[in-house]
Amino acid sequence: MKPVYYLAVDIGASSGRHILASMDNGRMTIEEVYRFDNGMINDNGNKLWDVDSLFANIIEGMKKCKELGKIPVSMSIDTWAVDYVLLDDNDKCIGNVYGYRDERTDGMDEEVYKVISEKELYKRTGIQKQKFNTIYQLMSDKFIRPEQLKEAKTFIMLPDYFQFLLTGVKASEYTNATSTQLVNPETKQWDYELIDMLGINRNMFMELKQPGTILGELTDGIKKIVGYNTRVVMCASHDTASAVMAVPTVADNVLYLSSGTWSLMGTELLKARCDEKSQVCNFTNEGGYDYRFRYLKNIMGLWIIQSVRHEFEDRYTFAELCKEAEETDYITSRIDVNNKCFLAPENMTEAIKSYCNNNDLIIPDTAGEIAAVVYKSLADSYADTVMQIEKNLDITYDAIYVIGGGANAGYLNQLTADSTGKTVVAGPAEATAIGNIMAQMIADSVFKNLKEARACVRDSFDIKRFEQKR
């Protein structure tokens, strides 16, 4: 019997990939068919996304499927959160597409709090404060590009924008929309009263759709370019929402760590926790598949080590950096990985050294020493977060499920087991793409529900375990 293929286009902040999946005797198999680099471009001091280049790469990866003779019956796109495109009345992009690391949101929190207090905003949305949240970006638009904001007829998040270019159908997906800090966790729709309070045009925002919604088929123009037709299905388009779908267990009340450019540590809840205790600890309640809530904390993550690696001219693979770090057990310096100085420094290595110097810590020098400081600091941050989650929810967890690219970082996983005292279950590494595909397969009745799909993931992919050693 000929395999049935599903295509996940998974675009992260540093790279994108096209993953084809099919079922073979009850097991899911995946194959990477195309990969491309991504990153913010610096244009006169502004950090922007080149959406035209990204879409061109989406098309190139789709063409690769045709070359391989593996035509997907459906496809879906996921990306990072919070960033968006403004469209005019002709559905053309208005102005720049800003990246979340751009400094235009500096001070915008105070502008928002002139309208609604920080405490009330959290109680209303359940979303943690991050200076790059969409709510602060839109407030910045009011100050920096008011005419363009006034001209905008449609607000659309990045994966929805790319799927609109493929199908001609505009729609907004729920999980990614929750990262804007503009969605009501009770109604699961835009908080139009809040949007009005902020003085933003409510008519820009489209009704939110659930993952699994079938948008439609490719436009005639796209069909001609890629050489085939397929249907486009909404996945959980916030990459973390897709990754969490792929946690390889059917158990409830599990602790996960989505480990990539960012580290997202949390659990799934059926109701958002918008209480003061959660706000003080800066936990968020982002939307998940099937109206679950991802109660989690956003930790800076492997962005730090990725930057360090580039600054050493990519002389080391990530595995080699882990090995170098493991050989520097004497390193005792720790950094606050969530300090704003590590969000978008000109030079991450120098930022780490400067932080250590300013805090009377031993300054790391070699690549291995710097990597050790980063990895050990991340593990300590994970341990602190575990304690906060357990205290806030009055639950004790036995294991942490590490999903995403960080599942391959054996040294970091062992440090995490040691620092938390928990068993670390690591894998799958391509969790986001797998979650993307799970939503498509559920929509296509391959699986009955999320639990059945998770059981398949558990049985289909290599999963490693790390126990506390010290």
XYZ file of C-alpha atoms in Angstrom:
470
model
C 0.000 0.000 0.000
C 1.360 3.404 -0.980
C 2.316 5.624 1.998
C 0.167 8.662 2.811
C 2.347 11.701 3.525
C 1.779 14.751 5.731
C 4.028 17.807 5.583
C 5.033 19.926 8.562
C 6.716 23.243 7.845
C 8.358 24.100 11.151
C 9.992 27.528 11.211
C 12.034 28.491 14.245
C 13.802 31.719 15.031
C 17.132 30.367 13.763
C 16.155 27.791 11.112
C 13.267 26.179 9.309
C 12.631 22.658 8.138
C 10.170 20.665 6.060
C 9.359 17.298 7.640
C 7.377 14.604 5.829
C 5.616 11.974 7.931
C 3.770 8.768 7.208
C 2.542 5.716 9.109
C 4.238 2.316 8.802
C 2.655 -0.609 10.654
C 1.223 1.640 13.333
C 4.416 3.661 13.844
C 5.029 7.206 12.693
C 8.094 7.788 10.528
C 9.499 11.211 9.698
C 11.948 12.487 7.112
C 13.517 15.923 6.807
C 13.395 16.926 3.149
C 14.439 20.576 3.281
C 16.150 22.915 5.725
C 16.957 26.623 5.615
C 18.494 29.285 7.810
C 16.489 31.998 9.508
C 17.271 35.011 11.623
C 16.326 38.601 12.154
C 17.892 41.105 9.778
C 19.229 44.407 11.044
C 17.868 47.324 9.036
C 19.036 50.704 10.356
C 18.950 49.385 13.896
C 15.581 47.636 13.502
C 15.385 43.869 13.950
C 13.070 42.567 11.230
C 11.891 39.318 9.647
C 12.357 38.824 5.907
C 8.942 37.273 5.314
C 9.435 37.192 1.533
C 12.553 35.054 1.953
C 10.792 32.812 4.456
C 7.876 32.254 2.095
C 10.264 31.549 -0.785
C 11.843 28.824 1.346
C 8.417 27.414 2.201
C 7.778 27.053 -1.543
C 11.215 25.516 -2.204
C 10.616 22.873 0.452
C 7.213 22.072 -1.016
C 8.811 21.669 -4.462
C 11.259 19.198 -2.906
C 8.325 16.920 -2.038
C 7.411 16.828 -5.719
C 11.001 16.001 -6.699
C 10.993 13.089 -4.252
C 7.640 11.823 -5.502
C 6.191 12.165 -2.012
C 3.146 14.403 -2.381
C 1.532 15.268 0.980
C -2.224 14.964 1.392
C -2.037 17.932 3.753
C 0.421 20.425 5.190
C 0.596 22.945 7.995
C 2.935 25.699 9.177
C 4.073 26.558 12.695
C 6.412 29.342 13.853
C 7.434 31.135 17.018
C 4.908 33.341 18.801
C 4.012 37.054 19.228
C 5.128 38.460 15.846
C 2.603 39.490 13.204
C 1.876 41.126 9.861
C -0.454 44.061 9.171
C -2.378 43.888 5.888
C -4.076 46.722 4.001
C -7.475 46.542 2.289
C -5.799 44.847 -0.698
C -4.274 42.209 1.614
C -0.773 43.567 1.053
C 1.792 43.728 3.834
C 2.067 47.174 5.427
C 5.534 48.304 6.444
C 8.121 46.234 8.297
C 7.541 42.913 9.995
C 9.299 43.418 13.305
C 11.050 40.696 15.256
C 10.397 40.235 18.947
C 13.984 41.132 19.871
C 13.583 44.648 18.436
C 13.951 47.399 21.019
C 10.841 49.319 19.948
C 8.886 47.829 22.853
C 11.145 49.474 25.468
C 8.873 51.457 27.808
C 5.679 50.241 26.138
C 4.675 48.287 29.235
C 4.240 51.561 31.092
C 2.075 52.898 28.277
C -0.153 49.823 28.509
C -0.363 50.159 32.295
C -1.753 53.669 31.902
C -4.818 51.933 30.484
C -4.918 48.763 32.585
C -2.803 47.786 35.591
C -0.280 44.989 35.272
C -2.152 42.982 37.905
C -5.508 43.392 36.163
C -3.981 42.556 32.780
C -2.648 39.251 34.115
C -5.921 38.449 35.836
C -7.704 39.152 32.557
C -5.423 37.177 30.208
C -3.224 34.877 32.323
C -0.221 35.652 30.118
C 3.189 36.298 31.638
C 4.850 39.651 31.145
C 7.453 39.631 28.404
C 8.531 42.946 26.915
C 8.057 41.535 23.412
C 4.457 40.349 23.851
C 2.226 41.451 20.987
C 0.261 43.800 23.226
C 3.423 45.898 23.734
C 4.355 45.658 20.053
C 0.966 47.032 19.040
C 1.282 49.815 21.591
C 4.639 50.624 20.003
C 2.913 50.765 16.605
C 0.639 53.483 17.985
C 3.698 55.618 18.738
C 6.163 54.667 15.995
C 3.944 54.004 12.957
C 0.449 55.293 13.756
C -0.478 55.892 10.112
C 0.377 52.336 9.132
C -1.564 50.977 12.092
C -4.541 53.127 11.105
C -4.298 51.849 7.527
C -4.297 48.189 8.635
C -7.419 46.193 7.871
C -6.136 42.788 9.038
C -3.919 41.652 11.920
C -2.471 38.216 11.202
C 0.159 36.115 12.977
C 3.076 34.780 10.932
C 2.003 31.152 10.323
C -1.500 32.327 9.437
C 0.001 34.868 7.040
C 2.064 32.237 5.223
C -0.952 29.913 4.985
C -2.986 32.815 3.592
C -0.350 33.240 0.872
C -0.731 29.531 0.042
C -4.530 29.346 0.041
C -5.936 32.863 -0.230
C -7.853 32.153 3.002
C -7.306 34.487 5.969
C -7.839 32.975 9.410
C -6.405 33.204 12.934
C -5.330 30.136 14.906
C -6.068 30.005 18.630
C -2.846 28.756 20.272
C -0.577 31.351 18.692
C -3.111 34.119 19.274
C -2.997 33.529 23.036
C 0.641 34.668 23.093
C -0.503 38.182 22.135
C -1.850 38.830 25.670
C -5.097 39.886 24.010
C -7.174 36.682 24.351
C -9.713 35.902 27.058
C -8.948 32.474 28.630
C -12.634 31.939 29.451
C -14.166 32.714 26.054
C -11.063 31.532 24.111
C -11.597 34.490 21.776
C -10.120 37.970 21.451
C -10.781 40.231 24.429
C -12.407 42.989 22.397
C -13.066 45.117 25.462
C -9.331 45.112 26.251
C -8.497 45.876 22.613
C -10.891 48.849 22.733
C -9.322 50.080 25.983
C -5.925 50.092 24.265
C -7.280 52.178 21.399
C -6.580 49.513 18.784
C -8.954 48.798 15.907
C -10.918 45.691 16.921
C -12.001 45.090 13.326
C -8.468 43.971 12.423
C -8.874 40.773 14.436
C -10.475 37.634 12.978
C -12.402 34.978 14.886
C -10.043 32.388 16.360
C -10.029 28.886 14.879
C -8.922 25.637 16.503
C -6.041 23.403 15.337
C -7.423 20.832 12.942
C -9.436 23.415 10.992
C -9.087 22.794 7.250
C -8.327 26.099 5.541
C -8.542 24.897 1.961
C -6.410 23.888 -0.988
C -3.524 25.704 -2.658
C -4.305 28.583 -4.977
C -3.953 27.932 -8.699
C -0.767 30.024 -8.735
C 0.889 28.038 -5.946
C -0.232 24.719 -7.463
C 1.493 25.669 -10.697
C 4.727 26.584 -8.898
C 5.025 23.491 -6.685
C 3.525 21.051 -9.199
C 0.749 19.566 -7.076
C -2.241 20.343 -4.911
C -2.743 19.649 -1.209
C -4.999 20.853 1.552
C -3.735 23.234 4.207
C -4.750 22.404 7.775
C -4.271 24.567 10.851
C -1.946 22.932 13.351
C -1.243 24.325 16.804
C 0.750 27.029 15.065
C 2.595 28.304 18.143
C 5.638 26.034 17.887
C 5.596 25.267 21.609
C 1.926 24.282 21.443
C 2.791 21.779 18.714
C 5.839 20.537 20.642
C 3.788 19.913 23.790
C 1.365 17.794 21.766
C 4.285 15.407 21.148
C 5.092 14.722 24.829
C 5.570 10.912 24.644
C 3.154 9.774 27.360
C -0.569 9.241 27.806
C -0.373 10.138 31.503
C -2.012 13.261 32.858
C -0.287 15.875 35.038
C 3.152 15.608 33.463
C 5.959 18.133 33.579
C 7.511 19.085 30.239
C 10.454 21.149 29.068
C 10.269 22.271 25.457
C 13.959 22.894 24.909
C 15.129 24.912 21.933
C 15.968 28.552 21.261
C 13.701 29.160 24.245
C 13.110 26.806 27.159
C 9.428 26.466 28.054
C 8.844 24.513 31.256
C 5.392 23.714 32.531
C 2.399 21.406 32.579
C -1.062 21.191 31.009
C -4.163 22.438 32.805
C -7.812 22.358 31.833
C -8.406 25.815 33.310
C -6.115 28.852 33.303
C -4.495 29.842 36.625
C -4.672 33.641 36.647
C -4.060 34.031 40.383
C -1.619 36.392 42.068
C 0.771 33.594 43.045
C 1.170 32.600 39.377
C 1.666 36.225 38.346
C 4.380 36.827 40.965
C 6.242 33.762 39.663
C 5.686 35.006 36.081
C 3.897 31.904 34.810
C 1.832 32.053 31.677
C -1.358 30.286 30.536
C -0.905 29.897 26.797
C -3.519 28.085 24.754
C -2.892 24.483 23.789
C -4.492 21.837 21.620
C -8.104 20.958 22.450
C -8.393 24.029 24.702
C -5.784 22.802 27.169
C -3.696 25.502 28.839
C 0.070 25.392 28.856
C 0.894 26.624 32.349
C 4.579 27.380 31.902
C 7.497 29.680 32.411
C 9.494 31.105 29.509
C 13.250 30.684 30.124
C 15.867 32.168 27.804
C 17.057 28.727 26.618
C 19.578 27.546 24.050
C 19.554 30.935 22.306
C 22.471 31.769 24.602
C 24.568 28.768 23.580
C 23.626 29.204 19.907
C 24.950 32.766 20.035
C 28.163 31.715 21.789
C 28.738 29.027 19.167
C 28.414 31.582 16.364
C 30.831 33.908 18.121
C 33.405 31.117 18.136
C 32.883 31.059 14.349
C 30.942 27.776 14.521
C 34.201 25.886 15.139
C 32.312 23.577 17.500
C 29.251 21.448 16.950
C 26.713 21.524 19.773
C 27.837 18.027 20.754
C 31.452 19.206 20.926
C 30.449 22.190 23.068
C 28.678 19.813 25.442
C 31.833 17.660 25.635
C 34.045 20.696 26.242
C 31.668 21.920 28.953
C 31.540 18.520 30.634
C 35.342 18.611 31.011
C 35.180 21.879 33.005
C 33.470 20.569 36.122
C 35.367 23.115 38.234
C 33.312 26.031 36.862
C 31.199 27.500 39.662
C 29.977 30.746 38.097
C 26.261 30.994 37.361
C 24.338 33.598 35.381
C 20.684 34.616 35.548
C 19.699 33.283 32.125
C 16.552 35.423 32.124
C 18.414 38.686 32.674
C 17.513 41.144 29.918
C 21.206 41.570 29.062
C 21.043 38.140 27.350
C 17.953 38.877 25.216
C 19.708 40.507 22.246
C 23.293 41.542 23.075
C 25.726 42.590 20.377
C 28.043 39.845 21.642
C 26.721 37.067 23.895
C 30.166 35.894 24.994
C 31.084 39.362 26.185
C 27.669 39.743 27.852
C 28.336 36.572 29.874
C 31.809 37.736 30.853
C 30.510 41.186 31.777
C 27.728 39.684 33.911
C 30.259 37.541 35.788
C 32.590 40.485 36.268
C 29.801 42.757 37.550
C 28.643 40.072 40.006
C 32.122 39.183 41.347
C 32.076 35.739 39.716
C 34.950 33.877 38.108
C 35.024 34.968 34.471
C 34.954 32.046 32.013
C 37.371 32.206 29.102
C 37.384 29.172 26.803
C 34.424 27.967 24.776
C 34.075 24.995 27.137
C 34.086 27.203 30.229
C 31.502 29.575 28.782
C 29.317 26.659 27.673
C 29.579 25.111 31.143
C 28.401 28.345 32.766
C 25.425 28.485 30.400
C 24.394 24.830 30.717
C 24.743 24.757 34.514
C 22.855 28.029 34.824
C 20.045 26.661 32.655
C 19.826 23.523 34.790
C 19.644 25.616 37.955
C 16.895 27.750 36.396
C 14.954 24.593 35.510
C 15.250 23.389 39.120
C 13.917 26.687 40.457
C 11.009 26.532 38.019
C 10.122 22.956 38.990
C 9.925 23.988 42.634
C 7.668 26.934 41.774
C 5.312 24.797 39.693
C 5.061 22.133 42.381
C 4.421 24.745 45.053
C 1.842 26.682 43.012
C -0.113 23.597 41.957
C 0.537 21.465 45.060
C 1.706 18.576 42.867
C 4.941 16.558 42.969
C 6.308 15.270 39.696
C 8.582 12.248 39.242
C 9.878 13.080 35.776
C 10.535 15.897 33.329
C 9.789 15.221 29.662
C 12.349 17.106 27.573
C 11.186 17.618 23.998
C 12.666 19.561 21.091
C 16.263 20.072 19.998
C 17.523 20.191 23.585
C 16.554 16.535 23.963
C 19.820 15.789 22.125
C 21.906 17.738 24.682
C 22.818 14.790 26.891
C 25.077 16.839 29.151
C 22.339 19.401 29.836
C 19.780 16.636 30.408
C 22.061 15.012 32.997
C 22.627 18.371 34.695
C 18.848 18.846 34.762
C 18.322 15.437 36.369
C 21.009 16.240 38.944
C 19.706 19.737 39.749
C 16.017 18.788 39.959
C 16.255 15.295 41.410
C 13.827 14.145 38.709
C 14.117 11.499 36.039
C 14.615 13.235 32.692
C 12.877 11.567 29.748
C 14.373 13.079 26.582
C 12.821 13.013 23.124
C 11.584 13.331 20.503
C 13.953 16.014 19.201
C 11.616 17.006 16.348
C 8.666 17.421 18.721
C 7.327 20.595 17.106
C 7.137 19.079 13.621
C 5.668 15.875 15.054
C 2.995 17.838 16.935
C 2.230 19.756 13.752
C 1.724 16.425 11.961
C -0.342 14.977 14.830
C -2.911 17.754 14.388
C -3.116 16.965 10.675
C -3.437 13.236 11.289
C -6.175 13.706 13.893
C -8.029 15.911 11.395
C -7.609 13.100 8.830
C -8.898 10.451 11.307
C -5.567 8.615 11.501
C -5.879 9.027 15.274
C -9.081 9.395 17.266
C -7.694 11.964 19.670
C -4.594 13.469 21.265
C -4.066 10.581 23.701
C -3.993 8.013 20.899
C -1.566 10.193 18.922
C 0.723 10.578 21.959
C 0.775 6.802 22.422
C 1.984 6.508 18.831
C 4.750 9.067 19.454
C 5.833 7.188 22.584
C 6.131 3.954 20.588
C 7.643 5.436 17.421
C 10.660 7.466 18.493
C 13.906 7.029 20.397
C 13.426 8.197 23.975
C 16.344 8.405 26.453
C 16.254 8.488 30.263
C 18.606 10.299 32.634
C 18.634 9.595 36.379
C 20.090 11.786 39.128
C 23.746 10.975 39.746
C 24.679 13.538 42.381
